[in-house]
Coordinates of N, CA and C in Angstrom, one line a residue:
Chain L
G8 N 23.6 12.3 -0.5 CA 24.0 12.7 0.8 C 23.8 11.6 1.8
A9 N 24.2 11.8 3.0 CA 24.1 10.9 4.1 C 22.7 10.7 4.5
G10 N 22.3 9.5 4.9 CA 21.0 9.2 5.4 C 20.9 9.4 6.9
V11 N 19.8 8.9 7.4 CA 19.6 9.0 8.9 C 20.5 7.9 9.5
S12 N 21.3 8.3 10.5 CA 22.1 7.3 11.2 C 21.6 7.1 12.6
Q13 N 21.8 5.9 13.1 CA 21.5 5.6 14.5 C 22.6 4.8 15.2
S14 N 22.8 5.1 16.4 CA 23.8 4.3 17.2 C 23.3 4.1 18.6
P15 N 23.7 3.0 19.2 CA 24.4 1.9 18.6 C 23.5 1.1 17.7
S16 N 24.0 0.2 16.9 CA 23.2 -0.7 16.1 C 22.5 -1.7 17.0
N17 N 23.2 -2.2 18.0 CA 22.6 -3.2 18.9 C 23.1 -2.8 20.3
K18 N 22.2 -3.0 21.3 CA 22.5 -2.7 22.7 C 21.9 -3.8 23.6
V19 N 22.8 -4.4 24.4 CA 22.3 -5.4 25.4 C 22.5 -4.7 26.7
T20 N 21.5 -4.7 27.6 CA 21.7 -4.1 28.9 C 20.9 -5.0 29.9
E21 N 21.3 -4.8 31.1 CA 20.7 -5.5 32.2 C 19.5 -4.7 32.7
K22 N 18.5 -5.5 33.1 CA 17.3 -4.9 33.7 C 17.7 -3.9 34.8
G23 N 17.0 -2.7 34.7 CA 17.3 -1.7 35.7 C 18.3 -0.6 35.3
K24 N 19.1 -0.9 34.3 CA 20.1 0.1 33.8 C 19.4 1.1 32.9
D25 N 20.1 2.2 32.8 CA 19.6 3.3 31.9 C 20.3 3.1 30.5
V26 N 19.6 3.4 29.4 CA 20.3 3.4 28.1 C 20.0 4.7 27.3
E27 N 20.9 5.0 26.5 CA 20.7 6.2 25.6 C 20.9 5.7 24.1
L28 N 19.9 6.1 23.3 CA 20.0 5.8 21.9 C 20.1 7.1 21.1
R29 N 20.9 7.0 20.1 CA 21.2 8.3 19.4 C 20.7 8.2 17.9
C30 N 20.2 9.4 17.5 CA 19.7 9.5 16.1 C 20.3 10.8 15.5
D31 N 20.9 10.6 14.3 CA 21.4 11.8 13.6 C 20.6 11.9 12.3
P32 N 19.8 12.9 12.2 CA 18.9 13.0 11.0 C 19.6 13.5 9.8
I33 N 18.9 13.5 8.7 CA 19.4 14.0 7.4 C 19.6 15.5 7.6
S34 N 20.7 16.1 7.2 CA 20.9 17.5 7.3 C 19.8 18.3 6.6
G35 N 19.3 19.3 7.4 CA 18.2 20.1 6.9 C 16.8 19.6 7.2
H36 N 16.7 18.4 7.7 CA 15.4 17.9 8.1 C 15.1 18.4 9.5
T37 N 14.0 19.2 9.6 CA 13.7 19.8 10.9 C 12.7 18.9 11.7
A38 N 12.1 18.0 11.1 CA 11.2 17.1 11.8 C 11.8 15.8 12.1
L39 N 11.7 15.3 13.3 CA 12.3 14.0 13.7 C 11.3 13.2 14.5
Y40 N 11.3 11.9 14.3 CA 10.4 11.0 14.9 C 11.1 9.8 15.5
W41 N 10.6 9.3 16.6 CA 11.1 8.0 17.2 C 9.9 7.1 17.2
Y42 N 10.2 5.8 16.9 CA 9.2 4.7 16.9 C 9.8 3.6 17.6
R43 N 9.0 2.7 18.1 CA 9.4 1.4 18.7 C 8.7 0.3 17.9
Q44 N 9.4 -0.7 17.6 CA 8.9 -1.9 16.9 C 9.3 -3.2 17.6
S45 N 8.3 -3.8 18.1 CA 8.5 -5.1 18.7 C 8.6 -6.2 17.6
L46 N 9.2 -7.3 17.9 CA 9.4 -8.4 16.9 C 8.2 -8.7 16.0
G47 N 8.3 -8.5 14.7 CA 7.3 -8.9 13.8 C 6.0 -8.0 13.9
Q48 N 6.1 -6.8 14.6 CA 5.0 -6.0 14.8 C 5.1 -4.7 14.0
G49 N 4.1 -3.9 14.0 CA 4.1 -2.6 13.3 C 4.9 -1.5 14.1
L50 N 4.7 -0.3 13.7 CA 5.4 0.8 14.3 C 4.6 1.5 15.4
E51 N 5.2 1.6 16.5 CA 4.5 2.3 17.7 C 5.2 3.7 17.8
F52 N 4.4 4.8 17.5 CA 4.9 6.1 17.6 C 5.3 6.4 19.1
L53 N 6.4 7.1 19.3 CA 6.9 7.5 20.6 C 6.9 9.0 20.8
I54 N 7.6 9.7 19.9 CA 7.7 11.1 20.1 C 8.1 11.8 18.8
Y55 N 7.8 13.1 18.7 CA 7.9 13.8 17.4 C 8.4 15.2 17.7
F56 N 9.5 15.6 17.1 CA 10.1 17.0 17.2 C 9.9 17.7 15.9
Q57 N 9.5 18.9 15.9 CA 9.4 19.8 14.7 C 10.0 21.1 15.0
G58 N 11.1 21.4 14.5 CA 11.7 22.7 14.7 C 11.8 23.1 16.1
N59 N 11.4 24.3 16.5 CA 11.5 24.8 17.8 C 10.2 24.6 18.6
S60 N 9.2 23.9 18.0 CA 8.0 23.7 18.7 C 8.1 22.7 19.8
A61 N 7.2 22.7 20.8 CA 7.3 21.7 21.8 C 7.0 20.3 21.2
P62 N 7.8 19.3 21.6 CA 7.7 18.0 21.0 C 6.3 17.4 21.4
D63 N 5.9 16.5 20.5 CA 4.7 15.7 20.7 C 5.1 14.5 21.4
K64 N 4.9 14.4 22.7 CA 5.3 13.2 23.5 C 4.2 12.2 23.8
S65 N 3.1 12.3 23.0 CA 1.9 11.6 23.3 C 2.1 10.0 23.2
G66 N 3.2 9.6 22.5 CA 3.4 8.1 22.4 C 4.3 7.5 23.4
L67 N 4.9 8.3 24.3 CA 5.9 7.7 25.3 C 5.1 6.8 26.2
P68 N 5.5 5.6 26.4 CA 4.7 4.6 27.2 C 4.8 4.8 28.7
S69 N 5.8 5.5 29.2 CA 5.9 5.7 30.6 C 6.9 6.9 30.9
D70 N 6.9 7.3 32.1 CA 7.9 8.4 32.4 C 9.3 7.9 32.5
R71 N 9.6 6.7 32.3 CA 10.9 6.2 32.2 C 11.5 6.6 30.8
F72 N 10.7 6.9 29.9 CA 11.1 7.3 28.5 C 11.2 8.8 28.4
S73 N 12.3 9.3 27.8 CA 12.4 10.7 27.5 C 13.2 10.9 26.3
A74 N 13.1 12.0 25.6 CA 14.0 12.3 24.5 C 14.2 13.8 24.4
E75 N 15.4 14.1 23.8 CA 15.7 15.5 23.6 C 16.3 15.6 22.2
R76 N 16.3 16.8 21.8 CA 16.9 17.1 20.5 C 17.7 18.4 20.6
T77 N 19.0 18.3 20.5 CA 19.9 19.4 20.7 C 20.2 20.1 19.4
G78 N 20.1 21.5 19.4 CA 20.5 22.2 18.3 C 19.7 21.9 17.0
G79 N 18.5 21.4 17.2 CA 17.6 21.1 16.1 C 18.2 20.0 15.2
S80 N 19.1 19.2 15.7 CA 19.7 18.1 14.9 C 19.6 16.8 15.6
V81 N 20.7 16.4 16.2 CA 20.8 15.1 16.8 C 19.8 14.9 18.0
S82 N 19.3 13.7 18.0 CA 18.3 13.4 19.1 C 18.8 12.2 19.9
T83 N 18.5 12.3 21.2 CA 18.8 11.1 22.1 C 17.5 10.7 22.8
L84 N 17.3 9.4 22.7 CA 16.1 8.8 23.4 C 16.7 8.0 24.6
T85 N 16.2 8.4 25.8 CA 16.7 7.8 27.0 C 15.7 6.9 27.6
I86 N 16.1 5.7 28.0 CA 15.2 4.9 28.8 C 15.8 4.6 30.1
Q87 N 15.1 5.0 31.2 CA 15.6 4.8 32.5 C 15.1 3.5 33.1
R88 N 15.9 2.9 34.0 CA 15.5 1.7 34.7 C 14.8 0.7 33.7
T89 N 15.6 0.2 32.7 CA 15.0 -0.6 31.7 C 14.3 -1.8 32.2
Q90 N 13.3 -2.2 31.5 CA 12.5 -3.4 31.8 C 12.6 -4.4 30.6
Q91 N 12.3 -5.6 30.8 CA 12.4 -6.6 29.7 C 11.4 -6.3 28.6
E92 N 10.3 -5.7 29.0 CA 9.3 -5.3 27.9 C 9.8 -4.2 27.1
D93 N 10.9 -3.5 27.4 CA 11.4 -2.5 26.6 C 12.2 -3.0 25.4
S94 N 12.5 -4.3 25.4 CA 13.3 -5.0 24.3 C 12.5 -4.8 23.0
A95 N 13.1 -4.2 22.1 CA 12.5 -3.9 20.8 C 13.5 -3.3 19.9
V96 N 13.1 -3.0 18.6 CA 13.9 -2.1 17.7 C 13.4 -0.7 17.8
Y97 N 14.3 0.2 18.0 CA 13.9 1.6 18.1 C 14.4 2.3 16.8
L98 N 13.4 2.8 16.1 CA 13.6 3.4 14.8 C 13.5 5.0 14.9
C99 N 14.3 5.6 14.2 CA 14.3 7.1 14.1 C 14.0 7.4 12.6
A100 N 13.3 8.5 12.4 CA 13.0 9.0 11.0 C 13.1 10.5 11.0
S101 N 13.4 11.1 9.9 CA 13.4 12.5 9.7 C 12.6 12.9 8.5
T102 N 12.2 14.2 8.5 CA 11.4 14.7 7.4 C 11.8 16.1 7.0
L103 N 11.8 16.4 5.7 CA 12.0 17.8 5.3 C 10.6 18.5 5.4
V104 N 10.6 19.5 6.3 CA 9.3 20.2 6.6 C 8.8 20.8 5.3
A105 N 9.7 21.3 4.4 CA 9.2 22.0 3.2 C 8.6 21.0 2.2
S106 N 8.8 19.7 2.5 CA 8.2 18.7 1.6 C 6.7 18.5 2.0
Y107 N 5.8 18.9 1.2 CA 4.4 18.8 1.5 C 3.9 17.4 1.8
S108 N 4.6 16.4 1.3 CA 4.2 15.0 1.5 C 4.6 14.5 2.9
Y109 N 5.5 15.2 3.6 CA 6.0 14.7 4.9 C 6.5 13.3 4.8
E110 N 7.1 12.9 3.7 CA 7.7 11.6 3.6 C 8.8 11.4 4.6
Q111 N 8.8 10.3 5.3 CA 9.8 10.0 6.3 C 10.9 9.2 5.8
Y112 N 12.1 9.5 6.2 CA 13.3 8.8 5.9 C 13.8 8.1 7.2
F113 N 14.1 6.8 7.1 CA 14.4 6.1 8.3 C 15.8 5.7 8.5
G114 N 16.2 5.6 9.7 CA 17.5 5.1 10.0 C 17.4 3.6 10.1
P115 N 18.6 2.9 10.4 CA 18.6 1.4 10.4 C 18.1 0.9 11.7
G116 N 17.9 1.7 12.7 CA 17.3 1.2 14.0 C 18.4 0.8 14.9
T117 N 18.0 0.8 16.2 CA 18.8 0.2 17.3 C 18.0 -0.9 17.9
R118 N 18.6 -2.1 17.9 CA 18.0 -3.3 18.6 C 18.4 -3.3 20.0
L119 N 17.4 -3.1 20.9 CA 17.7 -3.1 22.4 C 17.2 -4.4 23.0
T120 N 18.1 -5.1 23.7 CA 17.8 -6.3 24.4 C 18.0 -6.1 25.9
V121 N 17.0 -6.3 26.7 CA 17.1 -6.1 28.1 C 17.1 -7.5 28.7
T122 N 18.1 -7.8 29.4 CA 18.3 -9.2 30.0 C 17.9 -9.2 31.5
Chain T
A7 N -11.4 10.3 13.5 CA -10.1 9.8 13.6 C -9.6 9.2 12.3
Q8 N -8.3 9.4 12.1 CA -7.7 8.8 10.8 C -7.2 7.4 11.1
T9 N -7.5 6.5 10.2 CA -7.0 5.2 10.4 C -6.5 4.6 9.1
V10 N -5.6 3.6 9.3 CA -5.1 2.8 8.1 C -5.2 1.3 8.5
T11 N -5.8 0.6 7.6 CA -6.1 -0.8 7.9 C -5.5 -1.7 6.8
Q12 N -4.6 -2.6 7.2 CA -4.1 -3.6 6.3 C -4.7 -5.0 6.8
S13 N -5.5 -5.6 6.0 CA -6.3 -6.7 6.4 C -5.6 -8.0 6.2
Q14 N -4.4 -8.0 5.6 CA -3.7 -9.3 5.2 C -2.4 -9.3 6.1
P15 N -2.4 -10.0 7.2 CA -1.2 -10.1 8.0 C 0.0 -10.7 7.3
E16 N -0.3 -11.8 6.5 CA 0.7 -12.5 5.8 C 0.2 -12.9 4.4
M17 N 1.2 -12.8 3.4 CA 0.9 -13.3 2.1 C 2.1 -14.0 1.5
S18 N 1.9 -14.8 0.5 CA 3.1 -15.4 -0.2 C 2.8 -15.4 -1.7
V19 N 3.9 -15.4 -2.4 CA 3.7 -15.4 -3.9 C 4.9 -16.2 -4.5
Q20 N 4.7 -16.8 -5.6 CA 5.8 -17.4 -6.3 C 6.6 -16.4 -7.1
E21 N 7.9 -16.6 -7.1 CA 8.8 -15.8 -7.9 C 8.3 -15.6 -9.3
A22 N 8.4 -14.4 -9.8 CA 8.0 -14.0 -11.1 C 6.5 -13.7 -11.3
E23 N 5.7 -14.1 -10.2 CA 4.3 -13.8 -10.3 C 3.9 -12.4 -9.8
T24 N 2.6 -12.1 -9.8 CA 2.1 -10.8 -9.4 C 1.3 -10.9 -8.1
V25 N 1.5 -10.0 -7.2 CA 0.8 -10.0 -5.9 C 0.3 -8.6 -5.6
T26 N -0.9 -8.6 -5.0 CA -1.5 -7.3 -4.6 C -1.7 -7.3 -3.1
L27 N -1.2 -6.2 -2.5 CA -1.4 -6.0 -1.0 C -2.5 -4.9 -0.8
S28 N -3.4 -5.2 0.1 CA -4.5 -4.3 0.3 C -4.2 -3.3 1.4
C29 N -4.8 -2.1 1.3 CA -4.8 -1.1 2.3 C -6.1 -0.2 2.2
T30 N -6.7 0.0 3.3 CA -7.9 0.9 3.3 C -7.6 1.9 4.4
Y31 N -8.2 3.1 4.2 CA -7.9 4.2 5.1 C -9.1 5.0 5.4
D32 N -9.0 5.9 6.3 CA -10.1 6.8 6.6 C -9.6 8.1 7.0
T33 N -10.0 9.2 6.4 CA -9.7 10.6 6.8 C -10.8 11.5 6.3
S34 N -10.9 12.6 7.0 CA -11.9 13.6 6.5 C -11.2 14.8 5.8
E35 N -9.8 14.7 5.7 CA -9.1 15.7 4.9 C -9.3 15.6 3.4
S36 N -9.2 16.7 2.7 CA -9.5 16.7 1.3 C -8.2 16.3 0.5
N37 N -7.1 16.7 1.0 CA -5.8 16.4 0.4 C -4.9 15.6 1.3
Y38 N -4.2 14.7 0.8 CA -3.4 13.9 1.7 C -2.5 13.1 0.8
Y39 N -1.5 12.4 1.4 CA -0.5 11.6 0.8 C -0.7 10.2 1.3
L40 N -0.5 9.2 0.5 CA -0.4 7.8 0.9 C 0.9 7.2 0.5
F41 N 1.4 6.3 1.3 CA 2.7 5.7 1.1 C 2.7 4.2 1.3
W42 N 3.5 3.5 0.6 CA 3.9 2.2 0.9 C 5.4 2.1 1.2
Y43 N 5.7 1.6 2.4 CA 7.1 1.4 2.8 C 7.3 -0.1 2.9
K44 N 8.6 -0.5 2.6 CA 9.1 -1.9 2.7 C 10.1 -2.0 3.8
Q45 N 10.0 -3.0 4.6 CA 11.0 -3.3 5.6 C 11.5 -4.7 5.4
P46 N 12.6 -4.9 4.8 CA 13.2 -6.3 4.6 C 13.8 -6.8 6.0
P47 N 14.2 -8.0 6.0 CA 14.8 -8.6 7.2 C 15.9 -7.7 7.8
S48 N 16.6 -7.0 7.0 CA 17.6 -6.1 7.5 C 17.1 -5.0 8.3
R49 N 15.8 -4.8 8.4 CA 15.0 -3.8 9.1 C 15.1 -2.4 8.7
Q50 N 15.8 -2.1 7.6 CA 15.9 -0.8 7.1 C 14.5 -0.4 6.3
M51 N 13.8 0.5 6.8 CA 12.5 0.9 6.2 C 12.8 1.8 5.0
I52 N 12.2 1.4 3.9 CA 12.5 2.1 2.6 C 11.1 2.4 2.0
L53 N 11.1 3.7 1.5 CA 9.9 4.1 0.8 C 9.8 3.4 -0.6
V54 N 8.6 2.8 -0.9 CA 8.4 2.1 -2.1 C 7.8 3.0 -3.1
I55 N 6.7 3.7 -2.7 CA 5.9 4.5 -3.6 C 5.0 5.4 -2.8
R56 N 4.7 6.6 -3.4 CA 3.8 7.6 -2.8 C 2.7 8.0 -3.8
Q57 N 1.6 8.4 -3.2 CA 0.5 8.9 -4.1 C -0.2 10.1 -3.4
E58 N -0.3 11.2 -4.2 CA -1.1 12.3 -3.7 C -2.5 12.2 -4.0
A59 N -3.4 12.5 -3.1 CA -4.8 12.3 -3.3 C -5.4 13.0 -4.5
Y60 N -4.8 14.2 -4.8 CA -5.4 15.0 -5.8 C -5.0 14.5 -7.2
K61 N -4.1 13.6 -7.3 CA -3.7 13.1 -8.6 C -4.5 11.8 -8.9
Q62 N -5.2 11.8 -10.0 CA -6.0 10.7 -10.3 C -5.2 9.6 -10.9
Q63 N -4.0 9.9 -11.5 CA -3.2 8.8 -12.1 C -2.5 8.0 -11.0
N64 N -2.6 6.7 -11.1 CA -2.0 5.8 -10.2 C -0.5 5.9 -10.3
A65 N 0.2 6.0 -9.1 CA 1.7 6.1 -9.1 C 2.3 4.7 -9.5
T66 N 3.4 4.8 -10.2 CA 4.2 3.6 -10.6 C 5.6 3.8 -10.4
E67 N 6.3 2.8 -9.9 CA 7.7 2.8 -9.7 C 8.3 1.4 -10.1
N68 N 8.7 1.4 -11.4 CA 9.2 0.1 -11.9 C 8.2 -1.0 -11.8
R69 N 8.5 -2.1 -11.0 CA 7.6 -3.2 -10.8 C 6.5 -2.9 -9.8
F70 N 6.5 -1.8 -9.2 CA 5.5 -1.5 -8.1 C 4.5 -0.4 -8.7
S71 N 3.3 -0.7 -8.5 CA 2.2 0.2 -8.9 C 1.1 0.2 -7.8
V72 N 0.3 1.2 -7.8 CA -0.8 1.3 -6.9 C -2.1 1.4 -7.6
N73 N -3.1 0.9 -6.9 CA -4.5 1.1 -7.4 C -5.2 2.0 -6.4
F74 N -5.3 3.3 -6.7 CA -5.8 4.2 -5.7 C -7.3 4.5 -6.1
Q75 N -8.1 4.1 -5.2 CA -9.6 4.3 -5.4 C -10.0 5.3 -4.3
K76 N -10.1 6.6 -4.6 CA -10.3 7.6 -3.6 C -11.7 7.5 -3.0
A77 N -12.7 7.3 -3.8 CA -14.0 7.2 -3.2 C -14.2 6.0 -2.3
A78 N -13.5 4.9 -2.6 CA -13.6 3.8 -1.7 C -12.5 3.8 -0.6
K79 N -11.7 4.8 -0.6 CA -10.6 4.9 0.3 C -9.7 3.7 0.4
S80 N -9.3 3.3 -0.8 CA -8.5 2.1 -0.9 C -7.2 2.4 -1.7
F81 N -6.1 1.8 -1.2 CA -4.8 2.1 -1.8 C -4.0 0.8 -1.8
S82 N -4.2 0.0 -2.8 CA -3.5 -1.3 -2.9 C -2.2 -1.2 -3.6
L83 N -1.3 -2.1 -3.3 CA 0.0 -2.1 -3.9 C 0.2 -3.4 -4.8
K84 N 0.5 -3.2 -6.0 CA 0.7 -4.4 -6.9 C 2.2 -4.5 -7.2
I85 N 2.7 -5.7 -6.9 CA 4.1 -6.0 -7.2 C 4.1 -7.0 -8.4
S86 N 4.7 -6.6 -9.5 CA 4.7 -7.5 -10.7 C 6.1 -8.1 -10.8
D87 N 6.1 -9.3 -11.4 CA 7.4 -10.0 -11.6 C 8.1 -10.1 -10.2
S88 N 7.5 -10.7 -9.2 CA 8.0 -10.7 -7.9 C 9.4 -11.3 -7.9
Q89 N 10.3 -10.8 -7.0 CA 11.6 -11.2 -6.9 C 11.9 -11.6 -5.4
L90 N 12.9 -12.5 -5.2 CA 13.2 -13.0 -3.9 C 13.5 -11.8 -2.9
G91 N 14.1 -10.7 -3.5 CA 14.4 -9.6 -2.7 C 13.2 -8.7 -2.3
D92 N 12.0 -9.1 -2.8 CA 10.8 -8.4 -2.4 C 10.3 -8.9 -1.1
T93 N 10.8 -10.0 -0.6 CA 10.4 -10.6 0.7 C 10.7 -9.5 1.8
A94 N 9.6 -9.2 2.5 CA 9.7 -8.1 3.4 C 8.3 -7.8 4.1
M95 N 8.3 -7.0 5.1 CA 7.1 -6.4 5.7 C 6.8 -5.2 4.9
Y96 N 5.5 -5.0 4.5 CA 5.1 -3.9 3.8 C 4.1 -3.1 4.6
F97 N 4.3 -1.8 4.8 CA 3.5 -0.9 5.6 C 2.8 0.1 4.7
C98 N 1.6 0.3 4.9 CA 0.8 1.4 4.3 C 0.7 2.5 5.3
A99 N 0.9 3.8 4.8 CA 0.8 4.9 5.7 C 0.1 6.1 5.1
L100 N -0.5 6.9 5.9 CA -1.3 8.1 5.5 C -0.8 9.4 6.2
N101 N -0.6 10.4 5.4 CA -0.3 11.7 5.9 C -1.4 12.6 5.5
A102 N -2.3 13.0 6.4 CA -3.5 13.8 6.1 C -3.3 15.3 6.3
N103 N -2.1 15.7 6.6 CA -1.8 17.2 6.7 C -2.8 17.9 7.6
A104 N -3.1 17.2 8.7 CA -4.0 17.8 9.7 C -3.3 18.8 10.6
G105 N -3.5 20.1 10.3 CA -2.9 21.1 11.1 C -1.4 21.0 11.1
N106 N -0.8 21.3 12.2 CA 0.7 21.3 12.3 C 1.3 20.0 12.7
N107 N 0.4 19.0 13.0 CA 0.9 17.7 13.5 C 1.1 16.8 12.3
R108 N 2.3 16.6 11.9 CA 2.6 15.9 10.7 C 3.0 14.5 10.9
K109 N 2.3 13.8 11.8 CA 2.7 12.4 12.0 C 2.0 11.5 10.9
L110 N 2.7 10.4 10.5 CA 2.1 9.5 9.6 C 1.2 8.5 10.4
I111 N 0.1 8.1 9.9 CA -0.7 7.1 10.4 C -0.4 5.8 9.7
W112 N 0.0 4.7 10.5 CA 0.6 3.5 10.0 C -0.4 2.3 10.1
G113 N -0.4 1.5 9.0 CA -1.1 0.2 9.2 C -0.2 -0.8 9.9
L114 N -0.7 -1.9 10.2 CA 0.0 -2.9 11.0 C 1.0 -3.8 10.2
G115 N 0.9 -3.6 8.9 CA 1.8 -4.3 8.0 C 1.3 -5.6 7.4
T116 N 1.9 -6.0 6.3 CA 1.7 -7.3 5.7 C 3.0 -7.9 5.4
S117 N 3.2 -9.1 5.9 CA 4.4 -9.9 5.7 C 4.3 -10.6 4.4
L118 N 5.2 -10.3 3.5 CA 5.2 -10.9 2.1 C 6.4 -11.8 2.0
A119 N 6.1 -13.1 1.6 CA 7.2 -14.0 1.3 C 7.1 -14.4 -0.1
V120 N 8.3 -14.2 -0.8 CA 8.4 -14.6 -2.2 C 9.1 -15.9 -2.3
N121 N 8.5 -16.9 -2.8 CA 9.0 -18.3 -2.8 C 9.7 -18.6 -4.1
P122 N 10.8 -19.3 -4.1 CA 11.5 -19.6 -5.4 C 10.8 -20.7 -6.1

């Protein structure tokens, strides 16, 4: 079946503009995660959705970052008034909740460049 | 607090040789899963291998195997017969099933270069 998809693959934006990044998880996966990865670095957790529960937003770096998940499926990560330090790869992952291991399946990421 | 530590930021190996990547972790949970993920230059994160803490037998997937030492809280990855395509960042991760919060705890990664 189809894996996790993300769009756009690459995004270049000017400082101060807003951007929206999209994630389409694997069908049936009710848990969804967003991560940020700077060049050559590890994964920085941003936000986690599970079913109808309130999302875990503990990783969002500032109030310029927000995310929503509509209908328990597609998620959008929005960054307002982008700054150069927001430049990174944004990864989305999803998990089958019934899977005890909570193994995460990743999308290909969106590379965001803020000029 | 649960932690995952990868003490080798960078490693290299000659093609066809064997290399071992280290990972140590800490958790107070009795059952948990450990994972190794691979991220090649294409940046697609791929699961390499998983290990359930209750299982004493070390997991194996083709050329990839783990050495799981539960008492020592160590989970190393061995890559045999290294291939150029194994060049990637390797991340160790822990899922300790703590309550309803099912986030993975990630190490900082090891960059592996396989040289011809």
